[in-house]
CSV table of C-alpha atoms in Angstrom, one decimal:
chain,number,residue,atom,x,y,z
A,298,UNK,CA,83.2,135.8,153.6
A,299,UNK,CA,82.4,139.0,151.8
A,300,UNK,CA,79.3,140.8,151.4
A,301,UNK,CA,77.6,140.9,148.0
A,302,UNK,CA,75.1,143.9,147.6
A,303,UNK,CA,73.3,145.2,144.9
A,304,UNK,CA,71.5,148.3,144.8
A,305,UNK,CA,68.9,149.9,142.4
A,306,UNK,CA,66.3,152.7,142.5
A,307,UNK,CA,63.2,151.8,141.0
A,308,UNK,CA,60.2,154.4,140.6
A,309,UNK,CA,60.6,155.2,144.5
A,310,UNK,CA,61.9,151.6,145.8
A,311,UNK,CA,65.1,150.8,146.5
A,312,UNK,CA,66.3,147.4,146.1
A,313,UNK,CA,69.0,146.3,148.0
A,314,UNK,CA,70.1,142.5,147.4
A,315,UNK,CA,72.5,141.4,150.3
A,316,UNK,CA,74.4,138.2,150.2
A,317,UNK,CA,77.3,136.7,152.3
A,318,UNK,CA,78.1,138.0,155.5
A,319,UNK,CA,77.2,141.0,157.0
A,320,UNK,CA,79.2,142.2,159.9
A,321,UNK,CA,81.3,144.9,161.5
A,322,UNK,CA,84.2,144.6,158.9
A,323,UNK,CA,81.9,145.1,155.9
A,324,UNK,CA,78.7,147.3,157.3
A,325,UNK,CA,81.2,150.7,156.9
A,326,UNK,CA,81.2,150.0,152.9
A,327,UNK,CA,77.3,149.1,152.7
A,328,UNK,CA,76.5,152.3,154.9
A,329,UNK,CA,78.4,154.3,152.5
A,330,UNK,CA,76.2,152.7,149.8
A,331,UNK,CA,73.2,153.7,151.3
A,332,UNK,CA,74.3,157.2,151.6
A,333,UNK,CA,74.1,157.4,148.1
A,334,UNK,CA,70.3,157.7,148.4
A,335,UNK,CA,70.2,160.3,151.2
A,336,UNK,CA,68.0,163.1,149.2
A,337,UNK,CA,66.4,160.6,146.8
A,338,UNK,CA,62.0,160.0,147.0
A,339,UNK,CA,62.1,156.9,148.1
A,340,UNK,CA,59.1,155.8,149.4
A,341,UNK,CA,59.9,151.6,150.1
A,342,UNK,CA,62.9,150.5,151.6
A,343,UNK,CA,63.3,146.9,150.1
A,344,UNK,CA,66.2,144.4,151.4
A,345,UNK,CA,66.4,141.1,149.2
A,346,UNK,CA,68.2,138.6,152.1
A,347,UNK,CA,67.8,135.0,150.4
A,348,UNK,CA,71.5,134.7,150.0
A,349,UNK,CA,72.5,136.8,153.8
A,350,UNK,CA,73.9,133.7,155.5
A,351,UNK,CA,74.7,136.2,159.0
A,352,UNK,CA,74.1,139.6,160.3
A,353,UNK,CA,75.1,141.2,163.6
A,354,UNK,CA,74.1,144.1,165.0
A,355,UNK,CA,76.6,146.0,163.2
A,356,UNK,CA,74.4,145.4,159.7
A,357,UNK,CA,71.3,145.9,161.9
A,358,UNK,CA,72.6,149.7,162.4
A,359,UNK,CA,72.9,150.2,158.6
A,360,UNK,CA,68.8,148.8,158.1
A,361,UNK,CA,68.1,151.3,161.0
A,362,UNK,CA,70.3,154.2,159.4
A,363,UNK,CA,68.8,153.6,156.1
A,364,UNK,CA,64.9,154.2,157.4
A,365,UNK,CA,66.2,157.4,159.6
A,366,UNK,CA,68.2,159.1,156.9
A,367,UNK,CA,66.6,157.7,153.6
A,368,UNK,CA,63.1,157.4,154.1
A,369,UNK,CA,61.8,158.5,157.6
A,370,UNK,CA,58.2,157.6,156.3
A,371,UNK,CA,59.2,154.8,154.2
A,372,UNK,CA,58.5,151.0,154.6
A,373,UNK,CA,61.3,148.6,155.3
A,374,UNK,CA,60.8,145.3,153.8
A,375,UNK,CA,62.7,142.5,154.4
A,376,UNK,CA,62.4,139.6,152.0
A,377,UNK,CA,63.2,135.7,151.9
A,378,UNK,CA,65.4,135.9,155.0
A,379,UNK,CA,67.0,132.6,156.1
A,380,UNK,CA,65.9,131.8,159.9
A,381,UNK,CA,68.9,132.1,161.6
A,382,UNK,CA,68.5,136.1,160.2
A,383,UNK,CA,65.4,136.7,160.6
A,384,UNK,CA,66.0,135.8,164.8
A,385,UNK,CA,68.7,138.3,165.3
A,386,UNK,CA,66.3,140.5,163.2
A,387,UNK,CA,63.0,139.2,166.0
A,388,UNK,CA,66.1,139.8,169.0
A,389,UNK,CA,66.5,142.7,168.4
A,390,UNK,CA,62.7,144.0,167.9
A,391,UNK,CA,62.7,144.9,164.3
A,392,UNK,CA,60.6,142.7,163.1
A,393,UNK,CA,57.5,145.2,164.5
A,394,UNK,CA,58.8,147.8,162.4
A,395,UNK,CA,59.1,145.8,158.8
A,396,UNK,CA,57.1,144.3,156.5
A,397,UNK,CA,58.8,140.4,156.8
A,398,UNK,CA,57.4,138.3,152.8
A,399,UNK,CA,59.0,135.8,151.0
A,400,UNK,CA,59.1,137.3,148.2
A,401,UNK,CA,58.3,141.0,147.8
A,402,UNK,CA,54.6,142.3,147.4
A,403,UNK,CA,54.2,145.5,147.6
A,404,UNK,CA,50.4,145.2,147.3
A,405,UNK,CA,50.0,144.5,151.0
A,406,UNK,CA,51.6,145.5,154.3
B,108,UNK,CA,92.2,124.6,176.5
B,109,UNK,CA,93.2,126.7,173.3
B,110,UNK,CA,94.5,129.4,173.2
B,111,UNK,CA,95.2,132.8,171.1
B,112,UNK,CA,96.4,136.1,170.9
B,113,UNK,CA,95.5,138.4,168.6
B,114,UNK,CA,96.2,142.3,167.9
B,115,UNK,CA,92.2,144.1,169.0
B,116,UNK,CA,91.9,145.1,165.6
B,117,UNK,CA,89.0,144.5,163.5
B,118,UNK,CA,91.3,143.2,160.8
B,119,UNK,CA,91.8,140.3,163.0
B,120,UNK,CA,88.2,139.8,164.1
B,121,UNK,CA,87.5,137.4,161.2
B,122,UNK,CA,90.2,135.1,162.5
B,123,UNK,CA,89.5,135.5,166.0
B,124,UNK,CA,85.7,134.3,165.0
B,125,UNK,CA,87.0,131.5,163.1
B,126,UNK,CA,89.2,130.4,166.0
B,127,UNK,CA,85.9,129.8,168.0
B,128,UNK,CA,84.4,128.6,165.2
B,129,UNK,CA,87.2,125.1,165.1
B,130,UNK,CA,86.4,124.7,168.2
B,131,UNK,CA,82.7,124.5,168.1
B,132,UNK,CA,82.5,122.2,165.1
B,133,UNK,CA,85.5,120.0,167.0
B,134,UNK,CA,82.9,120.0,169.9
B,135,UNK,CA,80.2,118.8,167.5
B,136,UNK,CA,78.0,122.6,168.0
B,137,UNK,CA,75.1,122.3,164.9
B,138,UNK,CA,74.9,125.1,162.7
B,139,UNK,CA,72.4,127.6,164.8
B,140,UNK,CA,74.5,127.4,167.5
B,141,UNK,CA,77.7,128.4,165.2
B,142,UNK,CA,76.1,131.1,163.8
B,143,UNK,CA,74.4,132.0,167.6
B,144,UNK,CA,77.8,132.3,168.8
B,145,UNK,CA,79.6,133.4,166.2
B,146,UNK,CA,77.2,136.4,166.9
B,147,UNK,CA,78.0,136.9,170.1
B,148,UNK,CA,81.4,137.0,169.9
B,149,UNK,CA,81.7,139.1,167.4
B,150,UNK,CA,79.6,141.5,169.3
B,151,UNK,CA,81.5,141.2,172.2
B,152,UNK,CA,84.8,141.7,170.7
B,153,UNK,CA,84.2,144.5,168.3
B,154,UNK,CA,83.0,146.4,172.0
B,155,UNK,CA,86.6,145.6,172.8
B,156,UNK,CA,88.2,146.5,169.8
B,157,UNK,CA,86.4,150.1,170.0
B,158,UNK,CA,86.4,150.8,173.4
B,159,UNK,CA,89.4,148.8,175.4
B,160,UNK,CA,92.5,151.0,173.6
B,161,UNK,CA,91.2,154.3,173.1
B,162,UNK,CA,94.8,155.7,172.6
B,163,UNK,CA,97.2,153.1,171.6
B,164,UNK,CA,97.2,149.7,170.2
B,165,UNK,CA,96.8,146.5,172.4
B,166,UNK,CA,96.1,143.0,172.6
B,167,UNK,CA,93.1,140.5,173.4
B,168,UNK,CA,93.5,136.5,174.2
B,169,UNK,CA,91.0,134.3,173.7
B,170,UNK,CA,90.2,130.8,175.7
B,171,UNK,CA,87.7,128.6,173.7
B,172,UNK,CA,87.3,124.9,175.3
B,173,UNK,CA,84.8,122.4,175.7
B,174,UNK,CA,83.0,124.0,179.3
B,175,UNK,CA,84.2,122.0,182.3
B,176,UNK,CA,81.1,121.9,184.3
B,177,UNK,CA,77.4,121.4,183.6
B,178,UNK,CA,75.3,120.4,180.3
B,179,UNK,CA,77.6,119.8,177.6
B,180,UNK,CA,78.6,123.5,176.4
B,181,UNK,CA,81.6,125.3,174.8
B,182,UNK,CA,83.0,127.9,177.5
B,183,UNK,CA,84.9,131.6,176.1
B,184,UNK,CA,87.1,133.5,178.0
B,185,UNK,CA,87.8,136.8,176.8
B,186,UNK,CA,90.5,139.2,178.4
B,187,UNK,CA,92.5,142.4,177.3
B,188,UNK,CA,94.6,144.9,179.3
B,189,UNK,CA,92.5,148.1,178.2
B,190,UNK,CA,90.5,150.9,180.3
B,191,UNK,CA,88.4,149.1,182.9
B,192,UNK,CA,84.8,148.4,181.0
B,193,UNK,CA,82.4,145.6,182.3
B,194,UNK,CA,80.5,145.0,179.3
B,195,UNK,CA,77.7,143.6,181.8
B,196,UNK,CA,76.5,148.0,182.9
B,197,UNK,CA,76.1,148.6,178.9
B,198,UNK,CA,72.6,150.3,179.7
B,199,UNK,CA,70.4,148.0,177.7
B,200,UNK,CA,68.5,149.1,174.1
B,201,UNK,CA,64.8,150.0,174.4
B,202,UNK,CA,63.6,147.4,171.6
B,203,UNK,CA,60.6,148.7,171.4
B,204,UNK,CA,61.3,151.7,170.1
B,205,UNK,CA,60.4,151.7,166.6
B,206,UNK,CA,63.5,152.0,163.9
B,207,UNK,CA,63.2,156.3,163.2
B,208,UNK,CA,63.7,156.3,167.1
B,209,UNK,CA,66.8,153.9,167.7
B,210,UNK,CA,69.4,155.3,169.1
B,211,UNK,CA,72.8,153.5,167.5
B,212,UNK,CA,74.2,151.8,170.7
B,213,UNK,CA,73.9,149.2,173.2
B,214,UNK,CA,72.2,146.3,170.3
B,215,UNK,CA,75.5,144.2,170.2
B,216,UNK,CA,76.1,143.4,174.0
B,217,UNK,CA,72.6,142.9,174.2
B,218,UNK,CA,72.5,140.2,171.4
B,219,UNK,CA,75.4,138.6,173.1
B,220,UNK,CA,73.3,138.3,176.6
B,221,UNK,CA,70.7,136.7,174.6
B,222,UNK,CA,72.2,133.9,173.1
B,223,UNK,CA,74.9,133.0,175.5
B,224,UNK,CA,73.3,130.8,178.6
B,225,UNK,CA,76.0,132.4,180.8
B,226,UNK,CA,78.2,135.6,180.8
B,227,UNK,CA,80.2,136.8,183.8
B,228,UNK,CA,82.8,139.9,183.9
B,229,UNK,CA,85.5,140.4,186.2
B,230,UNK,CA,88.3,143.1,186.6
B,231,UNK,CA,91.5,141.5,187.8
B,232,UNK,CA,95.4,141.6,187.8
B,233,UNK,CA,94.8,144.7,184.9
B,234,UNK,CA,93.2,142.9,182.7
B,235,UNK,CA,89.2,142.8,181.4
B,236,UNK,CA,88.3,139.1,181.7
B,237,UNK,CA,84.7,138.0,180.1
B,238,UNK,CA,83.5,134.4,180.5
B,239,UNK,CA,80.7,133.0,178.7
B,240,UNK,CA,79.3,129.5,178.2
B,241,UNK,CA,76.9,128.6,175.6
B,242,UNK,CA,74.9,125.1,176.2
B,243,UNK,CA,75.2,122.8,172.7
């Protein structure tokens, strides 16, 4: 299955939706997304995951390259992750470093 | 047991994942487990792909079958003719570190030691050979 990404810069976040599959075959092309907002203020780091069925540690890279060369002091958020995510994400001890929600509020932390 | 041979490519990984996938929902795995080893496989492998033929292009077989001893479980034999590399003295990720201080490295193996129940690695005859056994 492909992955289906979307990516927007809005007044200092960046959205990124993520659907499908991410893994070793596809995490090259999203990385190369990302690059694009290398240089940008972005101040929140924001990764919509309702519709990422699978990640490996391969799409865990890219969320950990996208806080050290988008937004060193930027908050990661991760939103609406299924479970069987979010555990790789809790594995692999990310889930100190992000703000987990449901949906996205970026009134609290 | 089933068996296949594919070229250590990353064009090939999907299929190689979907090979062990069959035989996981033939031996009735639920879906956490698929996805559990799923993960772990492909973890595994793509170390292979990278590392195992640094200068020419080679081949990995993969053994997926119901596991023979024990709880029920589905047992995965990996083995490719590449450098020498036990997977098993990848020095481990600090996971504490906080994510401006990862260092890129070391998460996949470590994923596949967490979810698998059982993961050996042995060097013999040439080849790389890595068993693991996953409980359903």
């Amino acid at each position: 299955m492909e992955l289906q990404l979307q990516m927007e810069l809005d007044e200092g976040t960046a959205k990124i939706r993520l659907g499908g599959r991410l893994d070793a075959t596809n995490a090259p092309a999203f990385q190369e997304e990302l690059k694009k907002l290398i240089g940008k203020d972005v101040s929140k780091i924001v990764f919509f995951s309702e519709d990422l069925e699978y990640i490996a540690s391969a799409g865990l890279r890219v969320m950990i390259f996208a806080k050290q060369r988008i937004g060193m002091n930027a908050q990661v958020y991760l939103i609406g992750a299924q479970q069987t995510v979010l555990d790789v994400i809790k594995m692999s001890g990310l889930d100190t470093f992000m703000t987990i929600q449901d949906s996205f509020d970026q009134k609290t932390q | 047991m089933a068996q296949r041979t594919y070229p250590a490519e990353l064009d090939s990984l999907e299929d190689m994942l979907e090979f062990i996938n069959e035989v996981m929902v033939q031996l009735g795995a639920d879906r956490e487990r698929l996805f559990k080893v799923r993960l772990a496989a492909e973890e595994l492998l793509v170390n292979i792909i990278h590392y195992a033929y640094p200068d020419s292009h080679g081949e990995l077989s993969i053994d997926c079958s119901k596991a023979e001893q024990g709880e029920p479980g589905v047992f995965i034999e990996i083995r490719d003719a590449g450098i020498p590399f036990n997977i098993l003295e990848k020095q481990e990720p600090d996971i504490t570190q906080p994510m401006e201080d990862r260092e890129i490295g070391g998460l996949g193996i470590f994923l596949t030691r967490q979810v698998m129940d059982e993961i050996s690695y042995e060097r013999e005859d040439g080849q790389n050979i890595v068993r693991m056994v996953k409980r359903l």
